Amino acid sequence: MTDNNQQDQAAVVLLSGGLDSTTVLAWASGAGYRCHCLSFDYGQRHTHELELARQNAARWGAVQHLVLKLGLEAIGGSALTSELAVPKGDPAGTPPAESAATDAEQIPVTYVPGRNIIFLSCAVAWAEVLGAGEIFIGVNAVDYSGYPDCRPDFLESFSRTANLGTKAGREGPGFRIQAPLLALSKAEIIKKGLALGVDYALTHSCYDPDEHHRPCGRCDACRLRRRGFAAAGVDDPLDYQSPAATTY
């Protein structure tokens, strides 16, 4: 794919309802793409994010919003899809997986086996049906949890595979995987989203919210988020179970 006029081009946007993917949706919508949002009910314990994904898809004028049910809880192997405990720590401490961002051997238990491989495969399949050449994903390789499927080499490899393994890739222009947040810090993502008009009160990051959907404030995702807002000098609009701390 080339960077010809993107106005009115169809794009598939992977939308979880989280901070990063909502920012990417705003980014793609603001760039003029006709966004087809794709979310997954994959057995995650934090399903509130799907309702927020629905709200944001509508808010940003998505052409449609498709939610696929995958049931990865049948496979398990992750604290997000099984009874394994979600790691938590002091809200003022270092995020438990921060060191994993630079050490490939320390992939945390919140990693969901094969998740982005599966999600992107579904996105490619839908994009091929839609005739869309652009696929947006909100992965980040700076302030993230060290997951192997959020790294540049994975995205490059998957893009090659998608274009080798599809009719659109073999006989047409193929697909481009766009990850506009890949090299940004969480603070930079938040600032970018606010400039685009993202309402972060309508996003969810927590791996283990309570029955009222309040984020725990202590899991890896919560602490990365809170640290990002603190670095951006902006108040996080979410109501956390654990009180705010001065450092994250």
JSON list of C-alpha atoms in Angstrom, two decimals:
[
{"chain": "A", "resi": 1, "resn": "MET", "atom": "CA", "xyz": [0.00, 0.00, 0.00]},
{"chain": "A", "resi": 2, "resn": "THR", "atom": "CA", "xyz": [1.13, 3.56, -0.71]},
{"chain": "A", "resi": 3, "resn": "ASP", "atom": "CA", "xyz": [0.34, 6.80, 1.07]},
{"chain": "A", "resi": 4, "resn": "ASN", "atom": "CA", "xyz": [-2.00, 8.04, -1.65]},
{"chain": "A", "resi": 5, "resn": "ASN", "atom": "CA", "xyz": [-5.06, 10.06, -0.61]},
{"chain": "A", "resi": 6, "resn": "GLN", "atom": "CA", "xyz": [-6.41, 8.23, 2.41]},
{"chain": "A", "resi": 7, "resn": "GLN", "atom": "CA", "xyz": [-9.65, 10.20, 2.53]},
{"chain": "A", "resi": 8, "resn": "ASP", "atom": "CA", "xyz": [-12.53, 7.74, 2.49]},
{"chain": "A", "resi": 9, "resn": "GLN", "atom": "CA", "xyz": [-10.28, 4.68, 2.43]},
{"chain": "A", "resi": 10, "resn": "ALA", "atom": "CA", "xyz": [-11.71, 1.76, 4.36]},
{"chain": "A", "resi": 11, "resn": "ALA", "atom": "CA", "xyz": [-9.71, 0.60, 7.36]},
{"chain": "A", "resi": 12, "resn": "VAL", "atom": "CA", "xyz": [-10.15, -2.08, 10.00]},
{"chain": "A", "resi": 13, "resn": "VAL", "atom": "CA", "xyz": [-9.38, -0.77, 13.49]},
{"chain": "A", "resi": 14, "resn": "LEU", "atom": "CA", "xyz": [-8.76, -3.23, 16.33]},
{"chain": "A", "resi": 15, "resn": "LEU", "atom": "CA", "xyz": [-10.68, -1.68, 19.21]},
{"chain": "A", "resi": 16, "resn": "SER", "atom": "CA", "xyz": [-10.48, -3.11, 22.71]},
{"chain": "A", "resi": 17, "resn": "GLY", "atom": "CA", "xyz": [-12.03, -0.20, 24.58]},
{"chain": "A", "resi": 18, "resn": "GLY", "atom": "CA", "xyz": [-8.68, 0.58, 26.18]},
{"chain": "A", "resi": 19, "resn": "LEU", "atom": "CA", "xyz": [-6.68, 3.79, 26.19]},
{"chain": "A", "resi": 20, "resn": "ASP", "atom": "CA", "xyz": [-4.37, 2.88, 23.33]},
{"chain": "A", "resi": 21, "resn": "SER", "atom": "CA", "xyz": [-6.87, 1.41, 20.88]},
{"chain": "A", "resi": 22, "resn": "THR", "atom": "CA", "xyz": [-9.32, 4.28, 21.44]},
{"chain": "A", "resi": 23, "resn": "THR", "atom": "CA", "xyz": [-6.53, 6.75, 20.67]},
{"chain": "A", "resi": 24, "resn": "VAL", "atom": "CA", "xyz": [-5.76, 4.84, 17.48]},
{"chain": "A", "resi": 25, "resn": "LEU", "atom": "CA", "xyz": [-9.43, 4.97, 16.46]},
{"chain": "A", "resi": 26, "resn": "ALA", "atom": "CA", "xyz": [-9.45, 8.75, 16.96]},
{"chain": "A", "resi": 27, "resn": "TRP", "atom": "CA", "xyz": [-6.21, 8.95, 14.98]},
{"chain": "A", "resi": 28, "resn": "ALA", "atom": "CA", "xyz": [-7.57, 6.94, 12.03]},
{"chain": "A", "resi": 29, "resn": "SER", "atom": "CA", "xyz": [-10.92, 8.72, 12.08]},
{"chain": "A", "resi": 30, "resn": "GLY", "atom": "CA", "xyz": [-9.23, 12.11, 12.14]},
{"chain": "A", "resi": 31, "resn": "ALA", "atom": "CA", "xyz": [-7.08, 11.09, 9.19]},
{"chain": "A", "resi": 32, "resn": "GLY", "atom": "CA", "xyz": [-10.22, 10.48, 7.14]},
{"chain": "A", "resi": 33, "resn": "TYR", "atom": "CA", "xyz": [-10.38, 6.70, 7.07]},
{"chain": "A", "resi": 34, "resn": "ARG", "atom": "CA", "xyz": [-13.77, 4.97, 7.02]},
{"chain": "A", "resi": 35, "resn": "CYS", "atom": "CA", "xyz": [-13.29, 2.89, 10.14]},
{"chain": "A", "resi": 36, "resn": "HIS", "atom": "CA", "xyz": [-14.65, -0.61, 10.60]},
{"chain": "A", "resi": 37, "resn": "CYS", "atom": "CA", "xyz": [-14.04, -1.44, 14.25]},
{"chain": "A", "resi": 38, "resn": "LEU", "atom": "CA", "xyz": [-13.28, -4.98, 15.36]},
{"chain": "A", "resi": 39, "resn": "SER", "atom": "CA", "xyz": [-13.47, -6.08, 19.01]},
{"chain": "A", "resi": 40, "resn": "PHE", "atom": "CA", "xyz": [-13.20, -9.48, 20.67]},
{"chain": "A", "resi": 41, "resn": "ASP", "atom": "CA", "xyz": [-15.04, -11.18, 23.49]},
{"chain": "A", "resi": 42, "resn": "TYR", "atom": "CA", "xyz": [-12.26, -13.67, 24.10]},
{"chain": "A", "resi": 43, "resn": "GLY", "atom": "CA", "xyz": [-13.05, -14.75, 27.63]},
{"chain": "A", "resi": 44, "resn": "GLN", "atom": "CA", "xyz": [-11.27, -11.85, 29.32]},
{"chain": "A", "resi": 45, "resn": "ARG", "atom": "CA", "xyz": [-12.28, -11.01, 32.90]},
{"chain": "A", "resi": 46, "resn": "HIS", "atom": "CA", "xyz": [-12.45, -7.29, 32.05]},
{"chain": "A", "resi": 47, "resn": "THR", "atom": "CA", "xyz": [-15.41, -7.42, 29.62]},
{"chain": "A", "resi": 48, "resn": "HIS", "atom": "CA", "xyz": [-16.52, -3.89, 30.54]},
{"chain": "A", "resi": 49, "resn": "GLU", "atom": "CA", "xyz": [-14.08, -2.75, 27.90]},
{"chain": "A", "resi": 50, "resn": "LEU", "atom": "CA", "xyz": [-16.41, -4.08, 25.20]},
{"chain": "A", "resi": 51, "resn": "GLU", "atom": "CA", "xyz": [-19.20, -1.70, 26.20]},
{"chain": "A", "resi": 52, "resn": "LEU", "atom": "CA", "xyz": [-16.75, 1.19, 26.08]},
{"chain": "A", "resi": 53, "resn": "ALA", "atom": "CA", "xyz": [-15.53, -0.01, 22.69]},
{"chain": "A", "resi": 54, "resn": "ARG", "atom": "CA", "xyz": [-19.12, 0.14, 21.47]},
{"chain": "A", "resi": 55, "resn": "GLN", "atom": "CA", "xyz": [-19.52, 3.68, 22.78]},
{"chain": "A", "resi": 56, "resn": "ASN", "atom": "CA", "xyz": [-16.28, 4.86, 21.21]},
{"chain": "A", "resi": 57, "resn": "ALA", "atom": "CA", "xyz": [-17.03, 3.24, 17.87]},
{"chain": "A", "resi": 58, "resn": "ALA", "atom": "CA", "xyz": [-20.27, 5.24, 17.76]},
{"chain": "A", "resi": 59, "resn": "ARG", "atom": "CA", "xyz": [-18.62, 8.41, 19.06]},
{"chain": "A", "resi": 60, "resn": "TRP", "atom": "CA", "xyz": [-15.96, 8.34, 16.35]},
{"chain": "A", "resi": 61, "resn": "GLY", "atom": "CA", "xyz": [-18.37, 7.58, 13.53]},
{"chain": "A", "resi": 62, "resn": "ALA", "atom": "CA", "xyz": [-17.32, 4.03, 12.72]},
{"chain": "A", "resi": 63, "resn": "VAL", "atom": "CA", "xyz": [-19.04, 2.54, 9.70]},
{"chain": "A", "resi": 64, "resn": "GLN", "atom": "CA", "xyz": [-19.69, -0.57, 11.77]},
{"chain": "A", "resi": 65, "resn": "HIS", "atom": "CA", "xyz": [-18.53, -2.31, 14.90]},
{"chain": "A", "resi": 66, "resn": "LEU", "atom": "CA", "xyz": [-18.12, -6.07, 14.87]},
{"chain": "A", "resi": 67, "resn": "VAL", "atom": "CA", "xyz": [-17.59, -8.05, 18.08]},
{"chain": "A", "resi": 68, "resn": "LEU", "atom": "CA", "xyz": [-16.30, -11.59, 17.58]},
{"chain": "A", "resi": 69, "resn": "LYS", "atom": "CA", "xyz": [-16.57, -14.19, 20.34]},
{"chain": "A", "resi": 70, "resn": "LEU", "atom": "CA", "xyz": [-13.47, -16.36, 20.51]},
{"chain": "A", "resi": 71, "resn": "GLY", "atom": "CA", "xyz": [-13.56, -18.09, 23.87]},
{"chain": "A", "resi": 72, "resn": "LEU", "atom": "CA", "xyz": [-9.83, -18.18, 24.60]},
{"chain": "A", "resi": 73, "resn": "GLU", "atom": "CA", "xyz": [-10.67, -19.08, 28.20]},
{"chain": "A", "resi": 74, "resn": "ALA", "atom": "CA", "xyz": [-10.97, -22.65, 26.93]},
{"chain": "A", "resi": 75, "resn": "ILE", "atom": "CA", "xyz": [-7.23, -22.52, 26.23]},
{"chain": "A", "resi": 76, "resn": "GLY", "atom": "CA", "xyz": [-6.32, -20.53, 29.34]},
{"chain": "A", "resi": 77, "resn": "GLY", "atom": "CA", "xyz": [-2.70, -19.97, 30.23]},
{"chain": "A", "resi": 78, "resn": "SER", "atom": "CA", "xyz": [-3.17, -16.32, 31.14]},
{"chain": "A", "resi": 79, "resn": "ALA", "atom": "CA", "xyz": [-4.28, -14.41, 34.22]},
{"chain": "A", "resi": 80, "resn": "LEU", "atom": "CA", "xyz": [-6.72, -12.58, 31.94]},
{"chain": "A", "resi": 81, "resn": "THR", "atom": "CA", "xyz": [-8.54, -15.70, 30.76]},
{"chain": "A", "resi": 82, "resn": "SER", "atom": "CA", "xyz": [-8.21, -18.16, 33.66]},
{"chain": "A", "resi": 83, "resn": "GLU", "atom": "CA", "xyz": [-8.16, -18.40, 37.45]},
{"chain": "A", "resi": 84, "resn": "LEU", "atom": "CA", "xyz": [-4.50, -17.41, 37.61]},
{"chain": "A", "resi": 85, "resn": "ALA", "atom": "CA", "xyz": [-4.05, -14.38, 39.86]},
{"chain": "A", "resi": 86, "resn": "VAL", "atom": "CA", "xyz": [-3.43, -10.99, 38.28]},
{"chain": "A", "resi": 87, "resn": "PRO", "atom": "CA", "xyz": [-0.11, -9.68, 39.69]},
{"chain": "A", "resi": 88, "resn": "LYS", "atom": "CA", "xyz": [-0.54, -6.54, 41.77]},
{"chain": "A", "resi": 89, "resn": "GLY", "atom": "CA", "xyz": [1.67, -4.32, 43.85]},
{"chain": "A", "resi": 90, "resn": "ASP", "atom": "CA", "xyz": [1.85, -1.04, 45.70]},
{"chain": "A", "resi": 91, "resn": "PRO", "atom": "CA", "xyz": [0.29, 1.78, 43.64]},
{"chain": "A", "resi": 92, "resn": "ALA", "atom": "CA", "xyz": [3.41, 3.85, 44.34]},
{"chain": "A", "resi": 93, "resn": "GLY", "atom": "CA", "xyz": [5.79, 1.11, 43.26]},
{"chain": "A", "resi": 94, "resn": "THR", "atom": "CA", "xyz": [7.31, 0.02, 40.00]},
{"chain": "A", "resi": 95, "resn": "PRO", "atom": "CA", "xyz": [4.86, -1.67, 37.60]},
{"chain": "A", "resi": 96, "resn": "PRO", "atom": "CA", "xyz": [5.45, -5.42, 38.04]},
{"chain": "A", "resi": 97, "resn": "ALA", "atom": "CA", "xyz": [6.28, -6.01, 34.38]},
{"chain": "A", "resi": 98, "resn": "GLU", "atom": "CA", "xyz": [8.31, -2.86, 33.75]},
{"chain": "A", "resi": 99, "resn": "SER", "atom": "CA", "xyz": [11.56, -4.81, 33.57]},
{"chain": "A", "resi": 100, "resn": "ALA", "atom": "CA", "xyz": [9.96, -7.16, 31.03]},
{"chain": "A", "resi": 101, "resn": "ALA", "atom": "CA", "xyz": [9.82, -4.31, 28.54]},
{"chain": "A", "resi": 102, "resn": "THR", "atom": "CA", "xyz": [13.58, -4.71, 28.08]},
{"chain": "A", "resi": 103, "resn": "ASP", "atom": "CA", "xyz": [13.99, -8.38, 28.97]},
{"chain": "A", "resi": 104, "resn": "ALA", "atom": "CA", "xyz": [12.38, -10.86, 26.59]},
{"chain": "A", "resi": 105, "resn": "GLU", "atom": "CA", "xyz": [12.70, -13.60, 29.22]},
{"chain": "A", "resi": 106, "resn": "GLN", "atom": "CA", "xyz": [10.33, -11.86, 31.63]},
{"chain": "A", "resi": 107, "resn": "ILE", "atom": "CA", "xyz": [6.98, -12.09, 29.88]},
{"chain": "A", "resi": 108, "resn": "PRO", "atom": "CA", "xyz": [4.27, -11.65, 32.55]},
{"chain": "A", "resi": 109, "resn": "VAL", "atom": "CA", "xyz": [1.41, -14.02, 33.35]},
{"chain": "A", "resi": 110, "resn": "THR", "atom": "CA", "xyz": [-1.07, -11.49, 31.89]},
{"chain": "A", "resi": 111, "resn": "TYR", "atom": "CA", "xyz": [0.25, -12.36, 28.43]},
{"chain": "A", "resi": 112, "resn": "VAL", "atom": "CA", "xyz": [-2.54, -14.12, 26.48]},
{"chain": "A", "resi": 113, "resn": "PRO", "atom": "CA", "xyz": [-1.00, -16.83, 24.26]},
{"chain": "A", "resi": 114, "resn": "GLY", "atom": "CA", "xyz": [-1.33, -15.94, 20.59]},
{"chain": "A", "resi": 115, "resn": "ARG", "atom": "CA", "xyz": [-3.74, -13.05, 21.19]},
{"chain": "A", "resi": 116, "resn": "ASN", "atom": "CA", "xyz": [-2.49, -10.53, 18.66]},
{"chain": "A", "resi": 117, "resn": "ILE", "atom": "CA", "xyz": [-1.74, -13.25, 16.12]},
{"chain": "A", "resi": 118, "resn": "ILE", "atom": "CA", "xyz": [-5.38, -14.29, 16.35]},
{"chain": "A", "resi": 119, "resn": "PHE", "atom": "CA", "xyz": [-6.74, -10.74, 16.44]},
{"chain": "A", "resi": 120, "resn": "LEU", "atom": "CA", "xyz": [-4.72, -9.59, 13.46]},
{"chain": "A", "resi": 121, "resn": "SER", "atom": "CA", "xyz": [-5.63, -12.74, 11.50]},
{"chain": "A", "resi": 122, "resn": "CYS", "atom": "CA", "xyz": [-9.31, -11.94, 12.01]},
{"chain": "A", "resi": 123, "resn": "ALA", "atom": "CA", "xyz": [-8.68, -8.33, 11.06]},
{"chain": "A", "resi": 124, "resn": "VAL", "atom": "CA", "xyz": [-6.95, -9.42, 7.85]},
{"chain": "A", "resi": 125, "resn": "ALA", "atom": "CA", "xyz": [-9.82, -11.76, 6.98]},
{"chain": "A", "resi": 126, "resn": "TRP", "atom": "CA", "xyz": [-12.39, -9.01, 7.49]},
{"chain": "A", "resi": 127, "resn": "ALA", "atom": "CA", "xyz": [-10.28, -6.43, 5.65]},
{"chain": "A", "resi": 128, "resn": "GLU", "atom": "CA", "xyz": [-10.05, -8.77, 2.68]},
{"chain": "A", "resi": 129, "resn": "VAL", "atom": "CA", "xyz": [-13.84, -9.09, 2.58]},
{"chain": "A", "resi": 130, "resn": "LEU", "atom": "CA", "xyz": [-14.27, -5.31, 2.94]},
{"chain": "A", "resi": 131, "resn": "GLY", "atom": "CA", "xyz": [-11.63, -4.47, 0.37]},
{"chain": "A", "resi": 132, "resn": "ALA", "atom": "CA", "xyz": [-9.74, -2.53, 3.05]},
{"chain": "A", "resi": 133, "resn": "GLY", "atom": "CA", "xyz": [-5.98, -2.25, 2.75]},
{"chain": "A", "resi": 134, "resn": "GLU", "atom": "CA", "xyz": [-5.28, -0.64, 6.11]},
{"chain": "A", "resi": 135, "resn": "ILE", "atom": "CA", "xyz": [-5.37, -2.33, 9.52]},
{"chain": "A", "resi": 136, "resn": "PHE", "atom": "CA", "xyz": [-4.82, -0.26, 12.66]},
{"chain": "A", "resi": 137, "resn": "ILE", "atom": "CA", "xyz": [-3.67, -1.71, 15.97]},
{"chain": "A", "resi": 138, "resn": "GLY", "atom": "CA", "xyz": [-2.83, 0.07, 19.23]},
{"chain": "A", "resi": 139, "resn": "VAL", "atom": "CA", "xyz": [0.28, -1.86, 20.25]},
{"chain": "A", "resi": 140, "resn": "ASN", "atom": "CA", "xyz": [3.08, 0.00, 21.98]},
{"chain": "A", "resi": 141, "resn": "ALA", "atom": "CA", "xyz": [6.72, -0.99, 22.46]},
{"chain": "A", "resi": 142, "resn": "VAL", "atom": "CA", "xyz": [7.74, 1.70, 24.98]},
{"chain": "A", "resi": 143, "resn": "ASP", "atom": "CA", "xyz": [5.40, 1.80, 28.01]},
{"chain": "A", "resi": 144, "resn": "TYR", "atom": "CA", "xyz": [4.00, -1.72, 27.74]},
{"chain": "A", "resi": 145, "resn": "SER", "atom": "CA", "xyz": [4.10, -5.05, 29.57]},
{"chain": "A", "resi": 146, "resn": "GLY", "atom": "CA", "xyz": [6.77, -6.80, 27.56]},
{"chain": "A", "resi": 147, "resn": "TYR", "atom": "CA", "xyz": [4.41, -8.91, 25.45]},
{"chain": "A", "resi": 148, "resn": "PRO", "atom": "CA", "xyz": [6.09, -10.51, 22.41]},
{"chain": "A", "resi": 149, "resn": "ASP", "atom": "CA", "xyz": [3.12, -9.65, 20.15]},
{"chain": "A", "resi": 150, "resn": "CYS", "atom": "CA", "xyz": [3.50, -5.89, 20.77]},
{"chain": "A", "resi": 151, "resn": "ARG", "atom": "CA", "xyz": [6.95, -5.57, 19.24]},
{"chain": "A", "resi": 152, "resn": "PRO", "atom": "CA", "xyz": [8.08, -4.18, 15.87]},
{"chain": "A", "resi": 153, "resn": "ASP", "atom": "CA", "xyz": [9.64, -7.41, 14.64]},
{"chain": "A", "resi": 154, "resn": "PHE", "atom": "CA", "xyz": [6.37, -9.27, 15.21]},
{"chain": "A", "resi": 155, "resn": "LEU", "atom": "CA", "xyz": [4.37, -6.67, 13.28]},
{"chain": "A", "resi": 156, "resn": "GLU", "atom": "CA", "xyz": [6.83, -6.72, 10.39]},
{"chain": "A", "resi": 157, "resn": "SER", "atom": "CA", "xyz": [6.74, -10.51, 10.23]},
{"chain": "A", "resi": 158, "resn": "PHE", "atom": "CA", "xyz": [2.96, -10.71, 10.49]},
{"chain": "A", "resi": 159, "resn": "SER", "atom": "CA", "xyz": [2.52, -8.14, 7.72]},
{"chain": "A", "resi": 160, "resn": "ARG", "atom": "CA", "xyz": [4.68, -10.24, 5.38]},
{"chain": "A", "resi": 161, "resn": "THR", "atom": "CA", "xyz": [2.73, -13.38, 6.28]},
{"chain": "A", "resi": 162, "resn": "ALA", "atom": "CA", "xyz": [-0.63, -11.70, 5.75]},
{"chain": "A", "resi": 163, "resn": "ASN", "atom": "CA", "xyz": [0.35, -10.52, 2.31]},
{"chain": "A", "resi": 164, "resn": "LEU", "atom": "CA", "xyz": [1.77, -13.91, 1.36]},
{"chain": "A", "resi": 165, "resn": "GLY", "atom": "CA", "xyz": [-1.23, -15.87, 2.64]},
{"chain": "A", "resi": 166, "resn": "THR", "atom": "CA", "xyz": [-4.18, -13.96, 1.17]},
{"chain": "A", "resi": 167, "resn": "LYS", "atom": "CA", "xyz": [-5.70, -13.43, -2.24]},
{"chain": "A", "resi": 168, "resn": "ALA", "atom": "CA", "xyz": [-5.57, -9.67, -1.68]},
{"chain": "A", "resi": 169, "resn": "GLY", "atom": "CA", "xyz": [-1.87, -9.91, -0.97]},
{"chain": "A", "resi": 170, "resn": "ARG", "atom": "CA", "xyz": [-1.06, -12.15, -3.93]},
{"chain": "A", "resi": 171, "resn": "GLU", "atom": "CA", "xyz": [-3.33, -10.56, -6.55]},
{"chain": "A", "resi": 172, "resn": "GLY", "atom": "CA", "xyz": [-3.94, -7.07, -5.22]},
{"chain": "A", "resi": 173, "resn": "PRO", "atom": "CA", "xyz": [-2.29, -4.25, -3.29]},
{"chain": "A", "resi": 174, "resn": "GLY", "atom": "CA", "xyz": [-2.33, -6.22, -0.06]},
{"chain": "A", "resi": 175, "resn": "PHE", "atom": "CA", "xyz": [-2.45, -4.93, 3.50]},
{"chain": "A", "resi": 176, "resn": "ARG", "atom": "CA", "xyz": [-0.55, -2.49, 5.63]},
{"chain": "A", "resi": 177, "resn": "ILE", "atom": "CA", "xyz": [-0.47, -2.93, 9.40]},
{"chain": "A", "resi": 178, "resn": "GLN", "atom": "CA", "xyz": [-0.43, 0.52, 10.98]},
{"chain": "A", "resi": 179, "resn": "ALA", "atom": "CA", "xyz": [0.69, 0.90, 14.60]},
{"chain": "A", "resi": 180, "resn": "PRO", "atom": "CA", "xyz": [0.92, 4.68, 15.08]},
{"chain": "A", "resi": 181, "resn": "LEU", "atom": "CA", "xyz": [1.57, 4.42, 18.83]},
{"chain": "A", "resi": 182, "resn": "LEU", "atom": "CA", "xyz": [4.39, 1.91, 18.57]},
{"chain": "A", "resi": 183, "resn": "ALA", "atom": "CA", "xyz": [7.24, 4.25, 19.50]},
{"chain": "A", "resi": 184, "resn": "LEU", "atom": "CA", "xyz": [5.35, 6.62, 21.81]},
{"chain": "A", "resi": 185, "resn": "SER", "atom": "CA", "xyz": [5.44, 6.73, 25.59]},
{"chain": "A", "resi": 186, "resn": "LYS", "atom": "CA", "xyz": [2.16, 6.43, 27.48]},
{"chain": "A", "resi": 187, "resn": "ALA", "atom": "CA", "xyz": [2.33, 10.15, 28.28]},
{"chain": "A", "resi": 188, "resn": "GLU", "atom": "CA", "xyz": [2.81, 10.98, 24.59]},
{"chain": "A", "resi": 189, "resn": "ILE", "atom": "CA", "xyz": [-0.15, 8.76, 23.68]},
{"chain": "A", "resi": 190, "resn": "ILE", "atom": "CA", "xyz": [-2.36, 10.51, 26.22]},
{"chain": "A", "resi": 191, "resn": "LYS", "atom": "CA", "xyz": [-1.34, 13.97, 25.01]},
{"chain": "A", "resi": 192, "resn": "LYS", "atom": "CA", "xyz": [-1.98, 12.94, 21.41]},
{"chain": "A", "resi": 193, "resn": "GLY", "atom": "CA", "xyz": [-5.38, 11.52, 22.31]},
{"chain": "A", "resi": 194, "resn": "LEU", "atom": "CA", "xyz": [-6.43, 14.61, 24.21]},
{"chain": "A", "resi": 195, "resn": "ALA", "atom": "CA", "xyz": [-5.44, 16.76, 21.23]},
{"chain": "A", "resi": 196, "resn": "LEU", "atom": "CA", "xyz": [-7.64, 14.57, 19.04]},
{"chain": "A", "resi": 197, "resn": "GLY", "atom": "CA", "xyz": [-10.56, 14.86, 21.47]},
{"chain": "A", "resi": 198, "resn": "VAL", "atom": "CA", "xyz": [-10.46, 11.44, 23.13]},
{"chain": "A", "resi": 199, "resn": "ASP", "atom": "CA", "xyz": [-12.52, 11.18, 26.32]},
{"chain": "A", "resi": 200, "resn": "TYR", "atom": "CA", "xyz": [-10.39, 8.91, 28.49]},
{"chain": "A", "resi": 201, "resn": "ALA", "atom": "CA", "xyz": [-13.24, 8.52, 30.97]},
{"chain": "A", "resi": 202, "resn": "LEU", "atom": "CA", "xyz": [-14.69, 6.22, 28.29]},
{"chain": "A", "resi": 203, "resn": "THR", "atom": "CA", "xyz": [-11.69, 3.89, 28.28]},
{"chain": "A", "resi": 204, "resn": "HIS", "atom": "CA", "xyz": [-10.75, 0.90, 30.40]},
{"chain": "A", "resi": 205, "resn": "SER", "atom": "CA", "xyz": [-7.28, -0.44, 31.19]},
{"chain": "A", "resi": 206, "resn": "CYS", "atom": "CA", "xyz": [-7.57, -2.55, 34.34]},
{"chain": "A", "resi": 207, "resn": "TYR", "atom": "CA", "xyz": [-7.00, -6.31, 34.23]},
{"chain": "A", "resi": 208, "resn": "ASP", "atom": "CA", "xyz": [-9.01, -6.99, 37.38]},
{"chain": "A", "resi": 209, "resn": "PRO", "atom": "CA", "xyz": [-11.81, -4.45, 38.00]},
{"chain": "A", "resi": 210, "resn": "ASP", "atom": "CA", "xyz": [-14.44, -4.84, 40.72]},
{"chain": "A", "resi": 211, "resn": "GLU", "atom": "CA", "xyz": [-18.13, -5.55, 40.17]},
{"chain": "A", "resi": 212, "resn": "HIS", "atom": "CA", "xyz": [-18.75, -1.85, 39.57]},
{"chain": "A", "resi": 213, "resn": "HIS", "atom": "CA", "xyz": [-16.06, -1.79, 36.85]},
{"chain": "A", "resi": 214, "resn": "ARG", "atom": "CA", "xyz": [-13.75, 0.34, 39.00]},
{"chain": "A", "resi": 215, "resn": "PRO", "atom": "CA", "xyz": [-10.09, -0.27, 38.12]},
{"chain": "A", "resi": 216, "resn": "CYS", "atom": "CA", "xyz": [-7.97, -1.83, 40.85]},
{"chain": "A", "resi": 217, "resn": "GLY", "atom": "CA", "xyz": [-5.17, 0.72, 40.54]},
{"chain": "A", "resi": 218, "resn": "ARG", "atom": "CA", "xyz": [-2.53, -1.91, 41.32]},
{"chain": "A", "resi": 219, "resn": "CYS", "atom": "CA", "xyz": [-2.21, -4.21, 38.31]},
{"chain": "A", "resi": 220, "resn": "ASP", "atom": "CA", "xyz": [0.39, -3.66, 35.61]},
{"chain": "A", "resi": 221, "resn": "ALA", "atom": "CA", "xyz": [-2.08, -1.99, 33.24]},
{"chain": "A", "resi": 222, "resn": "CYS", "atom": "CA", "xyz": [-3.42, 0.39, 35.89]},
{"chain": "A", "resi": 223, "resn": "ARG", "atom": "CA", "xyz": [0.00, 1.49, 37.01]},
{"chain": "A", "resi": 224, "resn": "LEU", "atom": "CA", "xyz": [1.30, 2.03, 33.49]},
{"chain": "A", "resi": 225, "resn": "ARG", "atom": "CA", "xyz": [-1.80, 4.11, 32.80]},
{"chain": "A", "resi": 226, "resn": "ARG", "atom": "CA", "xyz": [-1.56, 6.14, 36.01]},
{"chain": "A", "resi": 227, "resn": "ARG", "atom": "CA", "xyz": [2.14, 6.74, 35.49]},
{"chain": "A", "resi": 228, "resn": "GLY", "atom": "CA", "xyz": [1.37, 7.95, 31.96]},
{"chain": "A", "resi": 229, "resn": "PHE", "atom": "CA", "xyz": [-1.22, 10.45, 33.13]},
{"chain": "A", "resi": 230, "resn": "ALA", "atom": "CA", "xyz": [1.14, 11.68, 35.84]},
{"chain": "A", "resi": 231, "resn": "ALA", "atom": "CA", "xyz": [3.95, 12.16, 33.30]},
{"chain": "A", "resi": 232, "resn": "ALA", "atom": "CA", "xyz": [1.57, 13.98, 30.97]},
{"chain": "A", "resi": 233, "resn": "GLY", "atom": "CA", "xyz": [0.55, 16.31, 33.79]},
{"chain": "A", "resi": 234, "resn": "VAL", "atom": "CA", "xyz": [-3.10, 15.42, 33.35]},
{"chain": "A", "resi": 235, "resn": "ASP", "atom": "CA", "xyz": [-5.61, 13.97, 35.80]},
{"chain": "A", "resi": 236, "resn": "ASP", "atom": "CA", "xyz": [-6.80, 10.46, 35.02]},
{"chain": "A", "resi": 237, "resn": "PRO", "atom": "CA", "xyz": [-10.63, 10.65, 34.99]},
{"chain": "A", "resi": 238, "resn": "LEU", "atom": "CA", "xyz": [-11.14, 7.09, 36.27]},
{"chain": "A", "resi": 239, "resn": "ASP", "atom": "CA", "xyz": [-12.26, 6.27, 39.82]},
{"chain": "A", "resi": 240, "resn": "TYR", "atom": "CA", "xyz": [-9.73, 3.77, 41.16]},
{"chain": "A", "resi": 241, "resn": "GLN", "atom": "CA", "xyz": [-10.21, 1.33, 44.03]},
{"chain": "A", "resi": 242, "resn": "SER", "atom": "CA", "xyz": [-6.71, 2.17, 45.28]},
{"chain": "A", "resi": 243, "resn": "PRO", "atom": "CA", "xyz": [-5.90, 5.83, 46.05]},
{"chain": "A", "resi": 244, "resn": "ALA", "atom": "CA", "xyz": [-3.60, 7.78, 43.83]},
{"chain": "A", "resi": 245, "resn": "ALA", "atom": "CA", "xyz": [0.08, 7.88, 44.67]},
{"chain": "A", "resi": 246, "resn": "THR", "atom": "CA", "xyz": [2.67, 10.53, 43.99]},
{"chain": "A", "resi": 247, "resn": "THR", "atom": "CA", "xyz": [4.86, 8.22, 41.92]},
{"chain": "A", "resi": 248, "resn": "TYR", "atom": "CA", "xyz": [4.21, 5.17, 39.78]}
]
